[in-house]
Structure formats: C-alpha cells, structure tokens
Coordinates of C-alpha atoms and ligand atoms in Angstrom, one line a residue:
M393 CA 31.4 65.1 73.3
S394 CA 32.9 66.7 70.3
M395 CA 30.7 65.1 67.6
F396 CA 28.0 62.5 67.3
C397 CA 27.3 60.2 64.3
F398 CA 25.7 56.8 64.3
Q399 CA 24.5 56.6 60.7
C400 CA 26.5 53.6 59.5
Q401 CA 27.2 50.0 60.5
E402 CA 30.7 50.9 61.8
A403 CA 29.5 53.3 64.4
A404 CA 32.0 53.0 67.3
M405 CA 31.0 50.2 69.7
N406 CA 27.7 50.1 67.8
K407 CA 26.6 53.2 69.6
G408 CA 28.1 56.2 67.8
C409 CA 31.3 57.9 66.9
T410 CA 32.0 60.7 69.3
V411 CA 35.7 61.8 68.8
K412 CA 36.4 60.8 65.2
G413 CA 34.6 58.5 62.8
V414 CA 35.7 55.0 62.4
C415 CA 35.4 56.0 58.7
G416 CA 37.9 58.7 59.3
K417 CA 35.4 61.6 59.4
V418 CA 36.8 64.3 61.7
E419 CA 34.8 66.4 64.1
E420 CA 34.7 69.5 61.8
V421 CA 33.3 67.5 58.9
A422 CA 30.8 65.7 61.1
K423 CA 29.5 69.0 62.5
L424 CA 29.3 70.8 59.1
Q425 CA 27.4 67.8 57.8
D426 CA 24.9 68.1 60.7
L427 CA 24.4 71.8 59.9
L428 CA 24.0 71.0 56.2
I429 CA 21.2 68.6 57.1
Y430 CA 19.7 71.1 59.4
S431 CA 19.6 73.7 56.7
L432 CA 17.7 71.2 54.4
K433 CA 15.2 70.7 57.1
G434 CA 14.6 74.5 57.3
I435 CA 14.2 74.7 53.5
S436 CA 11.8 71.8 53.7
E437 CA 9.6 73.5 56.3
L438 CA 9.6 76.6 54.2
V439 CA 8.5 74.7 51.1
V440 CA 5.8 72.8 53.0
K441 CA 4.4 75.8 55.0
G442 CA 4.8 78.2 52.0
K443 CA 3.0 75.6 49.8
I444 CA 5.7 76.0 47.3
N445 CA 5.4 73.7 44.2
A446 CA 8.6 71.6 43.9
A447 CA 8.1 71.7 40.1
E448 CA 8.9 75.4 40.2
I449 CA 12.1 75.2 42.2
S450 CA 14.3 72.9 40.3
E451 CA 17.6 74.4 41.4
V452 CA 16.6 74.0 45.1
N453 CA 15.5 70.4 44.4
H454 CA 18.8 69.5 42.8
E455 CA 20.9 71.1 45.5
V456 CA 18.9 69.4 48.3
L457 CA 19.6 66.0 46.6
R458 CA 23.3 66.9 46.3
S459 CA 23.5 68.0 49.9
L460 CA 22.0 64.8 51.2
F461 CA 24.3 62.8 49.0
I462 CA 27.3 64.7 50.3
T463 CA 26.5 63.5 53.9
I464 CA 26.4 59.8 53.0
T465 CA 29.1 57.8 54.8
N466 CA 32.5 57.9 53.0
S467 CA 31.3 60.4 50.4
N468 CA 32.8 63.8 51.3
Y469 CA 35.6 64.6 53.7
D470 CA 36.2 68.1 52.5
P471 CA 35.2 70.7 55.1
E472 CA 35.5 73.6 52.5
A473 CA 33.2 71.9 50.1
I474 CA 30.6 71.3 52.8
Q475 CA 30.9 74.8 54.1
K476 CA 30.3 76.1 50.6
Q477 CA 27.2 73.9 50.3
I478 CA 25.8 75.2 53.6
T479 CA 26.2 78.8 52.4
K480 CA 24.5 77.9 49.1
M481 CA 21.6 76.3 50.9
M482 CA 21.1 79.2 53.2
S483 CA 21.1 81.6 50.3
L484 CA 18.6 79.4 48.3
R485 CA 16.5 79.2 51.5
D486 CA 16.5 83.0 52.0
G487 CA 15.6 83.4 48.3
L488 CA 12.5 81.2 48.8
K489 CA 11.6 83.1 52.0
A490 CA 11.7 86.4 50.3
K491 CA 9.2 85.1 47.7
V492 CA 6.6 83.4 49.9
G493 CA 6.9 85.3 53.2
V494 CA 5.9 82.7 55.8
S495 CA 6.1 83.6 59.5
G496 CA 6.6 81.5 62.6
L497 CA 9.3 79.3 61.1
H498 CA 11.6 76.9 62.9
D499 CA 15.1 78.1 63.7
A500 CA 16.3 75.7 60.9
A501 CA 14.6 78.0 58.4
T502 CA 16.0 81.2 59.8
F503 CA 19.5 80.7 61.3
K504 CA 22.5 82.6 60.0
A505 CA 26.1 81.4 60.0
E506 CA 28.5 83.2 57.7
T507 CA 31.9 82.0 58.8
K508 CA 33.1 78.4 59.4
E509 CA 33.5 79.3 63.1
A510 CA 29.9 80.4 63.3
M511 CA 28.8 77.3 61.4
L512 CA 30.7 75.0 63.8
E513 CA 29.2 76.8 66.8
K514 CA 25.7 76.5 65.4
A515 CA 26.2 72.9 64.5
A516 CA 27.0 72.0 68.1
S517 CA 23.3 72.3 69.0
V518 CA 21.5 70.9 65.9
G519 CA 22.9 67.4 65.5
V520 CA 21.3 64.0 66.0
L521 CA 21.3 64.4 69.8
A522 CA 19.2 67.6 69.7
T523 CA 16.2 65.3 69.7
E524 CA 16.0 64.2 73.3
N525 CA 13.4 61.3 73.2
E526 CA 15.5 58.4 71.9
D527 CA 12.6 56.7 70.1
V528 CA 11.6 59.9 68.2
R529 CA 15.4 60.5 67.5
S530 CA 15.7 56.9 66.2
L531 CA 12.7 57.2 63.8
R532 CA 13.7 60.7 62.6
E533 CA 17.2 59.4 61.8
L534 CA 15.8 56.3 60.1
V535 CA 13.8 58.6 57.8
V536 CA 16.7 61.0 57.2
Y537 CA 19.1 58.1 56.3
G538 CA 16.4 56.6 54.0
L539 CA 16.2 60.0 52.3
K540 CA 20.0 60.1 51.9
G541 CA 19.7 56.8 50.1
I542 CA 16.9 58.1 47.9
A543 CA 18.8 61.3 47.1
A544 CA 21.8 59.3 46.0
Y545 CA 19.8 57.3 43.5
V546 CA 17.7 60.2 42.3
D547 CA 20.9 62.3 41.8
H548 CA 22.3 59.6 39.5
A549 CA 19.0 59.6 37.6
L550 CA 19.2 63.4 37.3
N551 CA 22.6 63.2 35.8
L552 CA 21.0 61.1 33.1
G553 CA 18.3 63.7 32.6
K554 CA 15.5 61.9 34.4
E555 CA 13.6 63.2 37.4
D556 CA 10.3 62.8 39.2
V557 CA 9.2 65.8 41.1
S558 CA 6.9 63.8 43.3
I559 CA 10.1 62.4 44.9
N560 CA 11.4 65.9 45.7
T561 CA 8.0 66.9 47.1
F562 CA 8.2 63.9 49.4
I563 CA 11.7 64.6 50.5
Y564 CA 10.5 68.1 51.6
E565 CA 7.5 66.7 53.4
A566 CA 9.6 64.1 55.2
L567 CA 12.5 66.4 56.2
A568 CA 10.0 69.0 57.5
A569 CA 8.3 66.2 59.5
T570 CA 11.6 65.6 61.3
L571 CA 11.3 69.1 62.8
D572 CA 7.7 68.7 63.9
D573 CA 7.5 67.9 67.6
S574 CA 3.8 67.1 67.4
L575 CA 4.5 63.9 65.5
G576 CA 4.7 60.8 67.7
A577 CA 6.2 57.3 67.2
D578 CA 3.2 56.0 65.2
D579 CA 3.3 58.9 62.8
L580 CA 7.0 58.5 62.3
V581 CA 6.7 54.7 61.7
A582 CA 4.1 55.5 59.0
L583 CA 6.6 58.1 57.5
T584 CA 9.3 55.4 57.5
L585 CA 7.2 53.2 55.3
K586 CA 6.3 56.1 53.1
T587 CA 10.0 56.7 52.7
G588 CA 10.3 53.1 51.6
E589 CA 7.6 53.7 49.0
Y590 CA 9.6 56.6 47.6
G591 CA 12.7 54.5 47.8
V592 CA 11.1 52.1 45.3
K593 CA 10.1 55.0 43.1
G594 CA 13.7 56.4 43.2
M595 CA 15.2 53.1 42.4
A596 CA 12.7 52.5 39.5
L597 CA 13.5 56.0 38.2
L598 CA 17.3 55.2 38.2
D599 CA 16.7 51.8 36.7
G600 CA 14.8 53.4 33.8
A601 CA 17.4 56.1 33.4
N602 CA 20.3 53.6 33.3
T603 CA 18.6 51.1 31.0
S604 CA 17.1 53.6 28.6
K605 CA 20.5 55.2 28.1
Y606 CA 22.9 52.2 28.4
G607 CA 20.7 49.2 27.5
N608 CA 19.6 46.3 29.7
P609 CA 22.5 44.6 31.6
E610 CA 23.3 41.3 30.0
I611 CA 25.3 38.3 31.2
T612 CA 28.9 39.3 31.0
E613 CA 32.3 37.9 31.9
V614 CA 34.5 40.6 33.5
N615 CA 38.2 40.3 33.3
L616 CA 40.0 40.5 36.7
G617 CA 43.6 40.6 35.3
V618 CA 45.5 43.6 33.9
R619 CA 46.9 44.7 30.5
K620 CA 50.2 46.4 29.9
N621 CA 48.9 50.0 29.3
P622 CA 48.8 52.8 31.8
A623 CA 45.4 53.1 33.3
I624 CA 42.7 55.0 35.3
L625 CA 40.7 53.4 38.1
I626 CA 37.1 54.6 38.4
S627 CA 35.1 54.0 41.6
G628 CA 31.7 54.8 42.9
H629 CA 28.3 54.5 41.3
D630 CA 27.9 57.2 38.6
L631 CA 27.6 55.8 35.1
T632 CA 27.6 59.2 33.4
D633 CA 31.0 59.9 34.8
L634 CA 32.2 56.5 33.5
E635 CA 30.8 57.2 30.0
Q636 CA 32.5 60.6 29.8
L637 CA 35.8 59.1 31.0
L638 CA 35.6 56.3 28.4
E639 CA 34.9 58.8 25.7
Q640 CA 37.8 61.0 26.7
T641 CA 40.3 58.1 27.0
K642 CA 39.3 56.5 23.7
G643 CA 42.4 56.2 21.5
T644 CA 44.8 57.7 24.1
G645 CA 46.5 54.4 25.0
V646 CA 45.1 54.7 28.6
D647 CA 42.9 51.9 29.8
V648 CA 40.0 52.2 32.3
Y649 CA 39.4 49.7 35.1
T650 CA 36.5 49.7 37.5
H651 CA 36.8 49.4 41.3
G652 CA 34.1 48.4 43.9
E653 CA 30.6 49.4 43.0
M654 CA 31.6 50.4 39.4
L655 CA 32.0 46.7 38.5
P656 CA 28.4 46.3 37.2
A657 CA 29.1 49.0 34.5
H658 CA 30.6 46.1 32.5
Y659 CA 27.2 44.5 32.2
Y660 CA 25.7 47.4 30.2
P661 CA 25.8 47.0 26.4
A662 CA 26.7 50.6 25.8
F663 CA 30.1 50.4 27.5
K664 CA 31.2 47.2 25.6
K665 CA 32.2 49.2 22.5
Y666 CA 35.2 50.8 24.3
D667 CA 38.3 48.7 23.6
N668 CA 40.1 50.4 26.5
F669 CA 37.5 49.4 29.1
A670 CA 39.8 46.8 30.5
G671 CA 38.2 45.1 33.4
N672 CA 37.7 45.2 37.2
Y673 CA 40.6 45.7 39.5
G674 CA 40.4 44.3 43.1
G675 CA 37.5 44.0 45.5
S676 CA 35.0 46.1 47.4
W677 CA 35.6 49.7 48.6
W678 CA 37.6 49.1 51.8
R679 CA 40.1 47.0 49.9
Q680 CA 41.3 50.2 48.2
V681 CA 43.8 50.3 51.0
G682 CA 46.5 48.2 49.3
E683 CA 44.8 47.9 45.9
F684 CA 45.3 51.6 45.1
E685 CA 49.0 51.2 45.8
T686 CA 49.4 48.4 43.3
F687 CA 47.2 50.1 40.8
H688 CA 49.8 52.8 40.2
G689 CA 47.5 55.0 38.0
P690 CA 45.1 57.8 39.0
I691 CA 41.8 57.1 40.7
L692 CA 38.5 58.8 40.1
F693 CA 35.9 58.8 42.8
T694 CA 32.4 59.5 41.5
T695 CA 30.6 58.8 44.8
N696 CA 31.3 57.0 48.1
C697 CA 33.1 54.9 49.4
I698 CA 36.3 56.8 50.0
V699 CA 38.8 55.6 52.6
P700 CA 41.1 58.4 53.7
P701 CA 44.4 57.5 51.9
K702 CA 47.2 56.3 54.2
S703 CA 50.0 57.5 52.0
E704 CA 50.8 60.8 50.2
E705 CA 51.7 58.8 47.1
V706 CA 48.2 57.4 46.8
E707 CA 46.6 60.7 47.8
K708 CA 48.3 62.5 44.9
R709 CA 46.6 60.2 42.5
I710 CA 43.1 60.7 43.8
F711 CA 40.5 62.9 42.0
T712 CA 36.9 63.4 43.0
T713 CA 33.7 64.5 41.3
G714 CA 30.0 64.7 42.0
S715 CA 29.1 64.4 45.7
S716 CA 32.5 63.0 46.7
G717 CA 35.4 65.1 48.0
F718 CA 38.6 64.8 49.9
P719 CA 40.7 67.8 51.1
G720 CA 43.7 68.4 48.8
C721 CA 42.4 66.2 46.0
P722 CA 41.3 67.9 42.8
H723 CA 37.5 68.0 42.4
I724 CA 36.2 68.0 38.9
V725 CA 33.0 70.0 38.3
P726 CA 30.9 69.9 35.2
D727 CA 30.4 72.8 32.8
A728 CA 27.0 74.3 32.1
N729 CA 26.3 71.4 29.7
G730 CA 27.2 68.7 32.3
K731 CA 30.5 68.0 30.6
K732 CA 33.5 67.1 32.8
D733 CA 37.0 67.6 31.7
F734 CA 39.1 64.6 32.8
S735 CA 42.2 65.6 30.8
A736 CA 44.3 66.1 34.0
I737 CA 43.6 62.5 35.0
I738 CA 44.4 61.2 31.6
E739 CA 47.7 63.2 31.5
M740 CA 48.7 61.9 34.9
A741 CA 47.9 58.3 33.8
K742 CA 50.2 58.5 30.8
K743 CA 53.1 59.3 33.0
L744 CA 52.5 56.4 35.5
P745 CA 53.3 52.7 35.3
A746 CA 50.6 50.2 34.3
P747 CA 48.7 48.4 37.1
E748 CA 50.3 45.5 38.9
E749 CA 48.4 42.2 38.5
I750 CA 46.8 41.1 41.8
E751 CA 44.5 38.4 40.5
T752 CA 43.6 36.7 37.2
G753 CA 40.5 35.1 35.7
T754 CA 37.0 36.4 35.3
I755 CA 33.7 36.8 37.1
V756 CA 30.2 36.7 35.7
G757 CA 27.4 39.2 36.3
G758 CA 24.6 41.0 34.6
F759 CA 21.6 39.3 36.1
A760 CA 19.3 42.3 36.4
H761 CA 15.6 41.9 35.9
N762 CA 15.5 41.9 32.1
Q763 CA 18.1 39.2 31.9
V764 CA 16.6 37.0 34.6
I765 CA 13.1 37.4 33.3
A766 CA 14.5 36.2 29.9
L767 CA 15.6 33.1 31.8
A768 CA 12.3 32.9 33.8
D769 CA 11.1 29.6 32.3
K770 CA 14.3 27.9 33.1
V771 CA 14.3 29.3 36.6
V772 CA 10.6 28.3 37.2
D773 CA 11.2 24.8 35.9
A774 CA 14.3 24.4 38.2
V775 CA 12.2 25.4 41.2
K776 CA 9.3 23.1 40.2
S777 CA 11.6 20.2 39.6
G778 CA 13.3 20.8 43.0
A779 CA 16.7 21.5 41.4
I780 CA 16.5 24.9 43.1
K781 CA 15.2 24.7 46.7
K782 CA 15.6 28.3 47.7
F783 CA 16.9 31.7 46.7
F784 CA 18.8 33.9 49.1
V785 CA 18.7 37.6 48.6
M786 CA 22.1 38.7 50.0
A787 CA 22.2 42.2 48.6
G788 CA 23.7 45.2 50.4
C789 CA 27.1 46.6 51.3
D790 CA 30.5 45.3 52.3
G791 CA 32.6 46.6 55.1
R792 CA 36.0 46.1 56.7
M793 CA 34.8 44.4 59.9
K794 CA 36.0 40.9 60.5
S795 CA 32.5 39.9 61.4
R796 CA 31.6 40.1 57.7
D797 CA 33.5 36.9 57.1
Y798 CA 30.1 35.5 58.1
Y799 CA 28.8 36.2 54.6
T800 CA 31.7 34.3 52.9
E801 CA 31.2 31.3 55.1
F802 CA 27.4 31.5 54.7
A803 CA 27.7 31.5 50.9
N804 CA 30.2 28.7 51.0
K805 CA 28.1 26.5 53.3
L806 CA 24.7 27.1 51.6
P807 CA 23.3 23.8 50.2
K808 CA 24.2 23.3 46.5
D809 CA 20.5 23.5 45.5
T810 CA 20.3 27.2 46.5
V811 CA 20.9 30.4 44.5
I812 CA 22.2 33.7 45.8
L813 CA 20.6 36.9 44.4
T814 CA 22.9 39.8 45.0
A815 CA 23.4 43.5 44.3
G816 CA 25.7 46.1 45.9
C817 CA 29.2 45.6 47.2
A818 CA 28.1 42.8 49.5
K819 CA 28.8 40.5 46.6
Y820 CA 32.5 40.8 47.0
R821 CA 32.3 38.5 50.0
Y822 CA 31.4 35.5 47.7
N823 CA 31.5 36.5 44.0
K824 CA 34.9 34.9 43.5
L825 CA 34.2 31.6 45.2
N826 CA 33.2 29.6 42.1
L827 CA 30.0 28.3 43.7
G828 CA 29.1 26.5 40.5
D829 CA 25.7 26.5 38.7
I830 CA 22.4 24.6 38.7
G831 CA 21.6 23.4 35.2
G832 CA 23.3 26.4 33.7
I833 CA 22.0 28.9 36.2
P834 CA 24.9 30.3 38.2
R835 CA 24.6 30.0 41.9
V836 CA 25.5 33.7 42.4
L837 CA 23.3 36.0 40.3
D838 CA 24.7 39.6 40.5
A839 CA 22.1 42.2 39.5
G840 CA 24.4 45.1 39.8
Q841 CA 25.0 48.1 42.1
C842 CA 23.1 48.5 45.4
N843 CA 20.4 50.5 43.6
D844 CA 19.8 47.4 41.4
S845 CA 18.3 45.8 44.4
Y846 CA 15.3 47.1 42.6
S847 CA 15.9 44.4 40.0
L848 CA 15.7 41.8 42.7
V849 CA 12.3 43.1 43.7
V850 CA 11.1 43.0 40.1
I851 CA 12.4 39.4 39.8
A852 CA 10.6 38.4 43.1
L853 CA 7.4 40.0 41.8
K854 CA 7.7 38.2 38.5
L855 CA 8.3 34.8 40.3
K856 CA 5.2 35.5 42.5
E857 CA 3.2 35.9 39.3
A858 CA 4.7 32.9 37.6
F859 CA 3.9 30.7 40.6
G860 CA 0.4 32.2 41.0
L861 CA 1.0 33.3 44.6
D862 CA -0.9 36.0 46.4
D863 CA 1.9 37.0 48.8
I864 CA 5.6 37.7 48.1
N865 CA 6.4 36.0 51.4
K866 CA 5.2 32.7 50.1
L867 CA 8.1 32.5 47.6
P868 CA 11.0 30.3 48.4
I869 CA 13.2 33.4 49.0
A870 CA 15.0 34.2 52.2
Y871 CA 16.6 37.6 52.9
N872 CA 20.0 37.8 54.5
I873 CA 21.1 41.4 53.9
A874 CA 24.4 43.0 54.8
W875 CA 24.3 46.7 55.4
Y876 CA 26.8 49.5 55.9
E877 CA 25.7 52.9 54.7
Q878 CA 22.5 54.8 54.1
K879 CA 21.7 53.4 50.7
A880 CA 21.3 50.0 52.3
V881 CA 18.8 51.7 54.7
I882 CA 16.6 52.8 51.8
V883 CA 16.8 49.3 50.2
L884 CA 15.6 47.9 53.6
L885 CA 12.8 50.4 53.9
A886 CA 11.8 49.7 50.2
L887 CA 11.6 46.0 51.0
L888 CA 9.5 46.7 54.1
Y889 CA 7.2 48.9 52.1
L890 CA 6.7 46.1 49.6
G891 CA 5.6 43.8 52.4
V892 CA 8.7 41.6 52.6
K893 CA 8.9 40.0 56.1
N894 CA 11.6 38.3 58.1
I895 CA 14.6 40.1 56.7
H896 CA 17.8 39.3 58.5
L897 CA 20.2 42.2 58.8
G898 CA 23.8 42.1 59.7
P899 CA 26.5 42.0 60.7
T900 CA 25.0 44.1 63.5
L901 CA 21.6 45.8 63.8
P902 CA 21.8 49.6 63.3
A903 CA 23.0 51.7 66.3
F904 CA 20.4 54.2 65.4
L905 CA 17.6 51.8 66.3
S906 CA 16.5 52.5 69.8
P907 CA 15.4 49.3 71.8
N908 CA 11.7 50.3 71.3
V909 CA 12.0 51.0 67.6
A910 CA 13.9 47.7 67.1
K911 CA 11.1 46.0 69.0
V912 CA 8.5 47.4 66.6
L913 CA 10.6 46.3 63.6
V914 CA 10.9 42.8 65.1
E915 CA 7.2 42.5 65.9
K916 CA 5.7 44.2 62.8
F917 CA 8.1 43.0 60.2
G918 CA 10.0 40.0 61.7
I919 CA 13.4 41.8 61.3
A920 CA 16.2 39.9 62.9
G921 CA 19.9 39.9 63.2
I922 CA 22.3 37.2 62.3
G923 CA 23.7 34.4 64.4
K924 CA 26.1 31.5 63.7
V925 CA 26.3 30.4 60.1
D926 CA 25.3 26.8 60.6
D927 CA 22.4 27.7 62.8
D928 CA 21.2 30.4 60.4
I929 CA 21.3 28.1 57.4
A930 CA 19.4 25.5 59.3
M931 CA 16.8 28.1 60.3
F932 CA 16.5 29.5 56.7
M933 CA 16.2 26.0 55.1
A934 CA 13.6 24.7 57.7
Ligands
SF4_595 FE1 31.1 56.7 62.6 FE2 29.8 55.7 60.5 FE3 29.3 58.2 61.2 FE4 31.7 57.5 60.1 S1 29.6 57.5 59.1 S2 31.3 58.8 61.9 S3 32.0 55.5 61.0 S4 28.9 56.3 62.4
SF3_596 FE1 28.9 49.7 48.9 FE2 30.0 51.9 49.8 FE3 26.9 50.3 50.4 FE4 26.6 50.8 46.9 S1 30.0 51.2 47.8 S2 26.8 49.4 48.4 S3 29.0 50.4 51.0

C-alpha cells in the first residue's frame, strides 16, 4: 500500500484511498500530510509535558492551525509547500525543546527528516494505519479531523485579528492525547465530545470576528447572471481575502464573482458598497470542472475545495493563497502587515474575456442568526398556527457523487409546510429549486458558509427558549446532514456536544468509523445514515 487516507466522504469504496486519492491527492502529498500531522502531535506532546503556556507561543499556535488547515481535503496539493511546512514545524518544535528540556518524549517530538526523501521514508510508518487497534484508530482520527475543522475556522478568525488561546491549548491537549497509548475507547469518546465543545467555541469566535468586522448578514438577493466586464472568480471561505480583492479591484473595470462557499459573502453589509462585486457564478465546488472553463478569467482559491484542473488553460488562470496550494499555480503570501498583493490576478483579468453566462436570475440568502431572530415572532407564530410543521437542518457539504441527488429529491419532496435550514455548500443541491415560501418565510433559509452552522445552533437555542422547552430535541427540528470533508466533522461533533440527538448523516457514514465506534454513535446519540427519500421523509414527519 503506497498511501492511506480515509478522511473524507469520497474515500475509495468507503474504505480508504490507497493508490491515489479520489480527490486527486497523490501518494507524495498524502505522505507529506501524514508527516506534517505527526510533527504537530510531537509539538503538542512537548507543549503538554513541558507545561508550556500557549499564550506565550503565538507563532507556534498560528503555524499549528495553518498546518492542520493545509491537510484538509482539497486544500493543498503542493508537495513543496507541505515539505516547507514540515521543516518549519520541526524547527519550531526544536526551539521549544531547547527552552523547556523535557525528556522521554515520543518519536513524534524528536524525529528528524531534512530532505524530501527522508520525509517520505519517515511518513511511511507514521500515518493513520500506525495505530493498530481499529477502534482506537477510529476515535483518534475522529478527533484529528474535528481539530482540522476547528483549525480552519480559527484560522479565518485569526486573519480577522481574533483569537482565543484556550482553543489552541485544547488543540495541543487533544493532539498529544492521540499519541497516548494509555487512553482507551472511553477516554477517547470523551475527548471527541470535548472536541465538539471547542468546535462550538471556534465557530462562535469566527461568527463574532466576521460580524464585528463586516456586519450581520442580511436578507440578500444574489445575482446569478454575468456582466460584460472582465472578471475574477474568488472561491473558498476567507472573507479577508475577498475584502482585499474588492479593495484592489475597485475602479479597475474588473468585476469580482464568488464561487462555491464564497457565495454567502454577498449577505454581509460591508461588501455591498463595492459596485464591482457582481454576483455568484455557478454552483458548489466540484462544478468548477466546466464552470472555470466558461468563466474565462483568473480564479483565486482562498481555501478548499480545489479540484485538480483538467486543462492547462484553466490551470494557468488559478492562483492560491492561505492554506490552499496547487503545484505550478502562483501562491500569494501576505506581507508583514497581512496585506496581499493581487495585482498579478487583476492584470491577468484585464487581458481575458468576460465570463460566459451559464444561468440567470437570483437566489436569496442571509438568514444567519441575527436576521432569523429578527423574524422570530413571525417564525414562532407560523409554528404555533401549524403553518410550519417542521424544520429540517440540511447543512453540510456537497460532493460529486451521484448519490447526492438524494438531497435534491429530498428537498423537492418535503411537504410544503416544512422549512429547510442550511449552511455550507450542501445548499447547492436545492437552493435554486424555487421551493416557495410560507407566509413570507422562504422554505430554504441559507445561513451562510459551513461555519455558519453555528447560526443554526443559535437559532435552535432561541426557538427552544421561545417555546419554553427544556430540551433542544423537543423542537420540531430534524437533522439530515450531508458531509464531505473535515469541517463537516467538527459541525457534527459540535451538534453532539450540544446534545442534539438522531442526526442523519449521508450520503454514506464515514469510512473512518470502525463498526464499534459507529455502534457507540448509534446507541448514544441516535446517529443514522440515510435511506430512500420517501421512507426517510415519512420517518422524519412521523
Ligand atoms: Fe481519498 Fe478523501 Fe483522502 Fe482524498 S481526502 S485521499 S478522496 S479519503
Ligand atoms: Fe464545502 Fe469544500 Fe465542506 Fe465549507 S467547500 S462546506 S465541501
């Protein structure tokens, strides 16, 4: 076996990718990512055993977040970038070691690998399969994937100048725990829930960072058509990158369109002042194959999800920044003040044709907590009068598998007196279906990006209060969540931590859940998969 990865929903045969990732990740990248994670575990052990205060090692904190983010599915395909990051982490680790002088450390805290060859050789023995017991392996990976999700959110908050060191402290504790052979299944299940707790903290931190800088999302109609100007397409989740791009393109005659998870940026008041912020182009991440061709202009990836481009013509128009990377594509780094120079992208845009129209019309979104709570009376009345029978939380990710047609059919067949609460790129399976409204409340309420699942939680807690209930599970809310990558894992763990029961997860249950771990999740939390649309709707409505 040349590599092993089973962290996302597209893991080959729902077991694991062993030759090349279904996502396009090659063996070299997979192995370097394994070694990068291993180096973080070593740093974490050192921090925990050396009783190092996370508040005093901010550079290490930030680089750990960045490293975790780099390994998220579809983020970074560039072996050189990952190799450089491993070298950086080993050097930060050795710097810490020199300061605190702890002995008896795990190999992860002491290994050396200077060349890429040495790294690949080392990586062969430190990946996922290095943990032999499949239940321990399953729980350790569940925690690590949850941490990757937290890191992504906290990294965005950090770009906005907000951090919470207690989250970094927890990340060290949890990563160190994955090296500790004395911890059994019960300890690791408890750690999983604690990861969910910090997931809530991380999402709340990012929510506060986004809304304090850009305002509270408000109901917004987003244009799906195109204008006649040359343009740049921005994808991923980072709003600070978008802000800088809008500032730098202002008055240049170059428009900016969002793709995939950047769509919810249109809901923030702060971005409405830019006349060249033209609309959203296309659908969710995997539709970039095809949509990037007709877009014609340059594309900026701020985070995942990158699909390795099929043509050289498209590849030449791709730029990356932040945690994302693709070999051969220019990667834009910030200066000491966090400023990024996007002039090369803007210059390229000016020389290329305007985007080709692939659809017309608008979609409506912006139903984050503040906006929904402003409508709370209307919503509560609609539930009390029976106009709304049930809410369906259908947040999460999208993916290219045919089985995801389930979610379009499910949304289409839901009774007309139900409302879908969504966030993340899962929404693209039904956000253009025109499902109508209930007394002015649209039947699809989009809160925003996957991290805005936090908004859905705030809304649920508010409704619980409004109805005077003592348990979130007594609300007329069902959870039918689509997952793909590790940010969905932290959303799931956050919901479990908050006590939400009977979450349905699809289109398949994670390959990294061993039969015993899956059994615990079923017994303790009522987690279930999905079945046939009609049967599932009947079950949810019963
Ligand atoms: Fe396979 Fe997913 Fe891992 Fe890519 S991220 S190698 S598709 S399991
Ligand atoms: Fe989507 Fe890649 Fe998960 Fe942010 S963008 S939700 S898959």
